[in-house]
PDB file of C-alpha atoms in Angstrom:
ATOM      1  CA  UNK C 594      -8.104  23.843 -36.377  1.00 60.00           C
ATOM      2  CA  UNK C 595      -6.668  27.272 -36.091  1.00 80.00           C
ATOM      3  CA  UNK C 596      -4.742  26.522 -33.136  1.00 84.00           C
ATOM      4  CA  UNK C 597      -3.386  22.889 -33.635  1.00 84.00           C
ATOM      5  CA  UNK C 598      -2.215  21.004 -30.225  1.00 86.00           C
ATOM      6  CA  UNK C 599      -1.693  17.423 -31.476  1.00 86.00           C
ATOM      7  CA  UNK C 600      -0.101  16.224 -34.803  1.00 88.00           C
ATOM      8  CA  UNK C 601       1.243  13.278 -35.835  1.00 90.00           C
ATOM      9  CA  UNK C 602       4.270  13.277 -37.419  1.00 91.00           C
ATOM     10  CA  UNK C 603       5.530  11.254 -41.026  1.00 92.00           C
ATOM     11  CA  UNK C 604       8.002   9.303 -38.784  1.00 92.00           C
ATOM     12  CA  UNK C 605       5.117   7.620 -36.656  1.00 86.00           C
ATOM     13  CA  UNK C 606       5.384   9.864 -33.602  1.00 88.00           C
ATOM     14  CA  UNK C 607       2.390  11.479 -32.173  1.00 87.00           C
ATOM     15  CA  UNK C 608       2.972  14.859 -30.415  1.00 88.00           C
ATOM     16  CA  UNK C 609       0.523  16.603 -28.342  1.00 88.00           C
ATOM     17  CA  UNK C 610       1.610  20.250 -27.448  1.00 88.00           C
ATOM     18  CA  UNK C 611      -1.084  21.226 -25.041  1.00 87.00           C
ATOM     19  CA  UNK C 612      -3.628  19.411 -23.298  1.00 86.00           C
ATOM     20  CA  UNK C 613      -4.270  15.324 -22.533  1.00 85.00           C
ATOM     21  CA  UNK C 614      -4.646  12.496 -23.543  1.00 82.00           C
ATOM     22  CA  UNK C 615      -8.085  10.866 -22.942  1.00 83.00           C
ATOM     23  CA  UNK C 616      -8.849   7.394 -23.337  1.00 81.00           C
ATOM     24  CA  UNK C 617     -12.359   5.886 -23.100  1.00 85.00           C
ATOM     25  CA  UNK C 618     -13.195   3.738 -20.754  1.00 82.00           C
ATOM     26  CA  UNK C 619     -12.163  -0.072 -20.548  1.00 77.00           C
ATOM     27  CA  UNK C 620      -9.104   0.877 -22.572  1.00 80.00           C
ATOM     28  CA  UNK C 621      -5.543   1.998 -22.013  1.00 77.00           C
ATOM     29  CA  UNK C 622      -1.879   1.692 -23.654  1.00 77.00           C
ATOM     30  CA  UNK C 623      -1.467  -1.781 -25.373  1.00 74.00           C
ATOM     31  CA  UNK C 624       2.231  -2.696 -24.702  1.00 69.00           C
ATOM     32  CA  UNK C 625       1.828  -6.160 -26.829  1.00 69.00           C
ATOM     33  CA  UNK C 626       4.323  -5.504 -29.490  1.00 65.00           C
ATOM     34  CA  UNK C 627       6.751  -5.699 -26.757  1.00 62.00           C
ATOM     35  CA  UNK C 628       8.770  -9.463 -26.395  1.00 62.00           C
ATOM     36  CA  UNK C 629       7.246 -11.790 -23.845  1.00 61.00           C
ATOM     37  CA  UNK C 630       8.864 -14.004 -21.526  1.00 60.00           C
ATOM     38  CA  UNK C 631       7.970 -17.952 -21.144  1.00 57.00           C
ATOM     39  CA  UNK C 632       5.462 -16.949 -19.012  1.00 53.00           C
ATOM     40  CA  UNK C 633       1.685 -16.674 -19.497  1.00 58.00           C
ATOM     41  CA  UNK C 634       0.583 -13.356 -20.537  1.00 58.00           C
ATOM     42  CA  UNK C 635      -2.224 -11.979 -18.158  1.00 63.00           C
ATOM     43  CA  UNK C 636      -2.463  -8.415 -19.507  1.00 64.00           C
ATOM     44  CA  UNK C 637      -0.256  -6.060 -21.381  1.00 68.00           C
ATOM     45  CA  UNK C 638      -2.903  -3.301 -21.429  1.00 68.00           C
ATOM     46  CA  UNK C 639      -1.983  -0.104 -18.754  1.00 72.00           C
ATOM     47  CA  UNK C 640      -5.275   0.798 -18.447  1.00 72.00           C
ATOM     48  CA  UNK C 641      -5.461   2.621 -15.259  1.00 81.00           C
ATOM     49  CA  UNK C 642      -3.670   5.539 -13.210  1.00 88.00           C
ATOM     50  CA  UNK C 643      -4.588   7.194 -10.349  1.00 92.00           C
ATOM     51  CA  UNK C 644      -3.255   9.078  -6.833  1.00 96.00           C
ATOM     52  CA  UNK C 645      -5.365   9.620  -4.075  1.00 97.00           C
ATOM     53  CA  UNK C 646      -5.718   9.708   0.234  1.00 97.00           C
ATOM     54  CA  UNK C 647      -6.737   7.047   2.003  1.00 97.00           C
ATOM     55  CA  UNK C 648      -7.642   6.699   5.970  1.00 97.00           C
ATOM     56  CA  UNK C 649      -5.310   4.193   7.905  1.00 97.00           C
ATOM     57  CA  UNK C 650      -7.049   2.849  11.205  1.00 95.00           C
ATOM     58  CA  UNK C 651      -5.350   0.542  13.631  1.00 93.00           C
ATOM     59  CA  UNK C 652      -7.386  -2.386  14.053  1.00 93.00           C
ATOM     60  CA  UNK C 653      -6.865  -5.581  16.769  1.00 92.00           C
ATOM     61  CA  UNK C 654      -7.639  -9.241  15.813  1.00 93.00           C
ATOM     62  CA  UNK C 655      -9.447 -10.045  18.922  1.00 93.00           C
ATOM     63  CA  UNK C 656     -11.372  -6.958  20.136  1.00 89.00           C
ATOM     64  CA  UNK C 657     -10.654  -3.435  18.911  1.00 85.00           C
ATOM     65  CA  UNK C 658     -12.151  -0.463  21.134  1.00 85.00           C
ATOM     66  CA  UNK C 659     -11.831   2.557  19.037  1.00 84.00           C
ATOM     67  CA  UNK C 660      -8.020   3.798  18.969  1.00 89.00           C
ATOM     68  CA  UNK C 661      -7.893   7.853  19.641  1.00 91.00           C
ATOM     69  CA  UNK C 662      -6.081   9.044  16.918  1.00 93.00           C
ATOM     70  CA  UNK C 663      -3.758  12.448  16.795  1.00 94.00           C
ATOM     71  CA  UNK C 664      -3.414  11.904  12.865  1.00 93.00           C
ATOM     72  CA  UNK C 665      -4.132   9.357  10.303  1.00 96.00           C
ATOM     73  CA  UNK C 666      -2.567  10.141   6.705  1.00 97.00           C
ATOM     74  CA  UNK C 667      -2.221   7.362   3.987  1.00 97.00           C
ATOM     75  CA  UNK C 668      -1.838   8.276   0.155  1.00 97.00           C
ATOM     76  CA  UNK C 669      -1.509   6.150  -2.526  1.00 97.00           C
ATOM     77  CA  UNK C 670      -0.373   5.497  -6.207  1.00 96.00           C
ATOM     78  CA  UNK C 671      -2.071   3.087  -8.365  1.00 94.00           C
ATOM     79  CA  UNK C 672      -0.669   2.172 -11.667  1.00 90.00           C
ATOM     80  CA  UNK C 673      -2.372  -0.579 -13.363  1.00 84.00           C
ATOM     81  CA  UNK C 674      -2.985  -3.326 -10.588  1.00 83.00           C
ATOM     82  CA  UNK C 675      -0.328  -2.804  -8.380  1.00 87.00           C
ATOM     83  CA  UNK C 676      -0.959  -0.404  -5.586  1.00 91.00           C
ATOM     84  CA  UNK C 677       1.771   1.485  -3.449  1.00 92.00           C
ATOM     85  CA  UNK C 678       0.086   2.738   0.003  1.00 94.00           C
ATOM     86  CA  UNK C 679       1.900   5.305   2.344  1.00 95.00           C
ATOM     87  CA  UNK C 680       0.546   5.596   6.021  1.00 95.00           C
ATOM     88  CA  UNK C 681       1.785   7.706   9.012  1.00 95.00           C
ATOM     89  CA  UNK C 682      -0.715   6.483  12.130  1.00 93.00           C
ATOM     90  CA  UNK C 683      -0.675   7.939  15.175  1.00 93.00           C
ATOM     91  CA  UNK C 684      -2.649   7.472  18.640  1.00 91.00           C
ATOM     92  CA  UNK C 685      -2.612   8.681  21.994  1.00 90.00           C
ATOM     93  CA  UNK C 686      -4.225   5.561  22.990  1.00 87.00           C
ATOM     94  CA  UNK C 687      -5.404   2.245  21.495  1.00 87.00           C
ATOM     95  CA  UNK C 688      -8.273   1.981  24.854  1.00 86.00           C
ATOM     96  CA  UNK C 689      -7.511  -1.640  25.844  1.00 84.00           C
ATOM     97  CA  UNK C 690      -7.640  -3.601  22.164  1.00 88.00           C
ATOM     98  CA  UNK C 691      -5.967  -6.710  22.341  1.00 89.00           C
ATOM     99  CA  UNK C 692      -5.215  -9.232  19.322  1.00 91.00           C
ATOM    100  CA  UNK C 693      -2.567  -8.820  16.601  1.00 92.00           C
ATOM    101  CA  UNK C 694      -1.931  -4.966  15.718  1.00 91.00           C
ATOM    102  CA  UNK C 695      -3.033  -4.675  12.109  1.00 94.00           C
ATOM    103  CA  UNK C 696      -3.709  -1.393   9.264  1.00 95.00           C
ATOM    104  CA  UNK C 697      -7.087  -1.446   7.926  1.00 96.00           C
ATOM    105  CA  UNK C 698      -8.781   1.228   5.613  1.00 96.00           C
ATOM    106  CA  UNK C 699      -6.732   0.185   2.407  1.00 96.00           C
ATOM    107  CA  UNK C 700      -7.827   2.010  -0.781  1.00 96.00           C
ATOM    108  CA  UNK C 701      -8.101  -1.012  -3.266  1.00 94.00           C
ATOM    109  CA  UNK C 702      -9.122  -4.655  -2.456  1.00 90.00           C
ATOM    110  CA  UNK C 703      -6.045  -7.024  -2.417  1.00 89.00           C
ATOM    111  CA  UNK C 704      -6.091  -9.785  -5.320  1.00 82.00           C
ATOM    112  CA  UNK C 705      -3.087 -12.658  -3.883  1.00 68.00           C
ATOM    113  CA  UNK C 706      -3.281 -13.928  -7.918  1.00 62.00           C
ATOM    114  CA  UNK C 707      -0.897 -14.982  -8.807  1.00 58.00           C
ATOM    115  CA  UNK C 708       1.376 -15.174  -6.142  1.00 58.00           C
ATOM    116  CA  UNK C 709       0.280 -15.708  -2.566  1.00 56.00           C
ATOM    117  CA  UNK C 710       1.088 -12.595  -0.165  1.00 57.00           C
ATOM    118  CA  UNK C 711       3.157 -10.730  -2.982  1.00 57.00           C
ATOM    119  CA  UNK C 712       2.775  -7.620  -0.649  1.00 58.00           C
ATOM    120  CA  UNK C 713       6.060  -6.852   1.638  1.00 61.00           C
ATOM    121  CA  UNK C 714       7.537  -4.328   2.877  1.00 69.00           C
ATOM    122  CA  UNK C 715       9.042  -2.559   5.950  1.00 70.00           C
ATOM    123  CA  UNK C 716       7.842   0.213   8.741  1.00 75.00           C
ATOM    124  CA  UNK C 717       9.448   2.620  10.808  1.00 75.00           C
ATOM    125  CA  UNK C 718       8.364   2.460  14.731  1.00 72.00           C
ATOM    126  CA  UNK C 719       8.514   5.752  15.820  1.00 73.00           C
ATOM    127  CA  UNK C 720       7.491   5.207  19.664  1.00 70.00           C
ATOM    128  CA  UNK C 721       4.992   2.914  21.565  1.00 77.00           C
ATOM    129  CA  UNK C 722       6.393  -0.780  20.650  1.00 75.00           C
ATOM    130  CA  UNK C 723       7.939  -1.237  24.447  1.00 70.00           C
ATOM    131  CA  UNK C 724       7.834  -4.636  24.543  1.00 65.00           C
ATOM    132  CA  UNK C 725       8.602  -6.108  20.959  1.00 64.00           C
ATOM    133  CA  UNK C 726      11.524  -8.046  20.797  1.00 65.00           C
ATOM    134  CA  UNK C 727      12.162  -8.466  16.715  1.00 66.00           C
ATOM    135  CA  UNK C 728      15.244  -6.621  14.740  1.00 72.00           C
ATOM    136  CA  UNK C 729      12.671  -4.932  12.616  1.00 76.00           C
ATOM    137  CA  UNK C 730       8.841  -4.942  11.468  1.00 81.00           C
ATOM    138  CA  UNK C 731       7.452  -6.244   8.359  1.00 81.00           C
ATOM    139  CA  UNK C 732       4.525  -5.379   6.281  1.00 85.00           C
ATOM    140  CA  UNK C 733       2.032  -7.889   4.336  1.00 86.00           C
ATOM    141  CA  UNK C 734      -1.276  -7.260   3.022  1.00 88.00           C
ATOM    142  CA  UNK C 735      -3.972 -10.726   3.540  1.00 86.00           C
ATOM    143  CA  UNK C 736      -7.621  -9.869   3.422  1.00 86.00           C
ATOM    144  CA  UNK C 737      -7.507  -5.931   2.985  1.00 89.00           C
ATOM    145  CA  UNK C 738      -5.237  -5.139   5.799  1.00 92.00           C
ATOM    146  CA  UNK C 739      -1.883  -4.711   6.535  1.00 91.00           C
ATOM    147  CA  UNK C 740      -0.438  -7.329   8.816  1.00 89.00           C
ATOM    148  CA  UNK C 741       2.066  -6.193  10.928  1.00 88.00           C
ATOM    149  CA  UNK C 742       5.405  -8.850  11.963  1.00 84.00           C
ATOM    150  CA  UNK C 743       8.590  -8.286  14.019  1.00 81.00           C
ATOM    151  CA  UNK C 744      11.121 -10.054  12.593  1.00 78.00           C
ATOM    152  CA  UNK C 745      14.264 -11.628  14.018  1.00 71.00           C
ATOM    153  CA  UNK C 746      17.329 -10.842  11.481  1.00 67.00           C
ATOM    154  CA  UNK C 747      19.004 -14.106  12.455  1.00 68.00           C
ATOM    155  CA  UNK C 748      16.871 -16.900  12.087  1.00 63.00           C
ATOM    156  CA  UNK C 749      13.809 -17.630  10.230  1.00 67.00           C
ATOM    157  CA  UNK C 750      11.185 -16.664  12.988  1.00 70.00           C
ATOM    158  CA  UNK C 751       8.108 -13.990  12.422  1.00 76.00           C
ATOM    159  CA  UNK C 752       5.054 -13.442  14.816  1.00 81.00           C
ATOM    160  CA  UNK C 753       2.370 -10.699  14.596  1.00 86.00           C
ATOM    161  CA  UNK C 754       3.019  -8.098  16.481  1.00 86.00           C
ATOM    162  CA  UNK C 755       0.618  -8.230  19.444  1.00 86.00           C
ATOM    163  CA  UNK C 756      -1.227  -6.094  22.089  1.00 86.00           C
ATOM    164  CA  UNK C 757       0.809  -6.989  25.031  1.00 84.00           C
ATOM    165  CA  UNK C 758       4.280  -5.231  22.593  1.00 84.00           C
ATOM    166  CA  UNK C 759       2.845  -2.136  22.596  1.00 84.00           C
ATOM    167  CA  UNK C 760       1.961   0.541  24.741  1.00 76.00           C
ATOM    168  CA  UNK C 761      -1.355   0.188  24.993  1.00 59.00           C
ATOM    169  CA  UNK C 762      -2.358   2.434  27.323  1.00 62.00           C
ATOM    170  CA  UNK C 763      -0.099   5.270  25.575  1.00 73.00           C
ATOM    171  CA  UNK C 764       1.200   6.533  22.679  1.00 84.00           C
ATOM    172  CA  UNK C 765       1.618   4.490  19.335  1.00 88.00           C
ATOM    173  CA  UNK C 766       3.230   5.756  16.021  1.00 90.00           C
ATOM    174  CA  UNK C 767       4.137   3.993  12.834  1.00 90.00           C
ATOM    175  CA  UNK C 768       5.071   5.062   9.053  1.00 91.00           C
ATOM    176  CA  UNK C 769       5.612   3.116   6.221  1.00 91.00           C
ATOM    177  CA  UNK C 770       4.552   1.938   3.107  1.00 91.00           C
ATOM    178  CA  UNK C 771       3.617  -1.475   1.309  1.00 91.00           C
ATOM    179  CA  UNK C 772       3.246  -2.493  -2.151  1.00 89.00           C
ATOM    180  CA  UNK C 773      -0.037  -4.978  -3.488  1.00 88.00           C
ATOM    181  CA  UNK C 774      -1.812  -6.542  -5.836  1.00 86.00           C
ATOM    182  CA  UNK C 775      -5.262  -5.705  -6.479  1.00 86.00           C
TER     183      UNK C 775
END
């Protein structure tokens, strides 16, 4: 053309100057010439990227009676199958829920193959868990929501974090982010 924006070059590098690079569907970067461990080799194909919002809603194990919500952001980054979500979730009231506190609304489906639960992480209480007595909350993903745990630093114990350890009749505000397989 008369205004060239991709060449490739004698020395086997491929240089595009202006514009992007477009690959059909069902195909991606092959990364098999690199050296594999002893391991079984699922995929070495990056075949899929992608940002987006998604729409974190609390939601209780036992009955959940519609939270009201002052704002509900989640984003996420998806690179290949593993998925990095991003919440901030706050409510002026969770209207008398009770069961285990949990995130719905996740973006992707969770896949636990091949490890079981790979998804942890942490989360910053900013108000309304009164009467939780863990060090600090953990994140996992099971089943397409995030499972919420207060931790005890010192010994091995974990519960979910419940109705009756928050203020349920108030204010409730979380951030954080978790990491999963889908």
């Amino acid at each position: 053309a008369s205004n060239p924006r991709f060449y490739v070059y004698g020395n086997g590098n491929a240089e595009i100057t202006d514009g992007d690079l477009k690959l059909a569907n069902g195909h991606g970067i092959d990364f098999s010439a690199t050296s594999n461990s002893s391991g079984a080799n699922i995929s070495e194909l990056l075949d899929d990227y992608e940002e987006g919002s998604w729409t974190p809603t609390w939601h209780f194990t036992t009955s959940n009676y519609g939270p009201v919500y002052t704002h509900q952001m989640g984003a996420y980054t998806k690179i290949g199958r593993q998925v990095t979500v991003y919440f901030s979730l706050y409510s002026t009231s969770v209207n008398g829920s009770t069961g285990s506190l949990q995130i719905a609304g996740l973006p992707f489906t969770d896949n636990t193959s091949p490890v079981e639960y790979p998804a942890t992480a942490g989360a910053f209480p900013i108000f309304g868990f009164n009467g939780w007595t863990g060090e600090y909350i953990s994140l996992q993903v099971v089943s397409g929501k995030i499972q919420i745990y207060g931790v005890q630093k010192n010994n091995t114990s974990y519960s979910p974090v419940v109705h009756t350890e928050i203020n349920g009749g108030g204010a409730l505000f979380l951030k954080g982010q978790v990491t999963y397989n889908v």
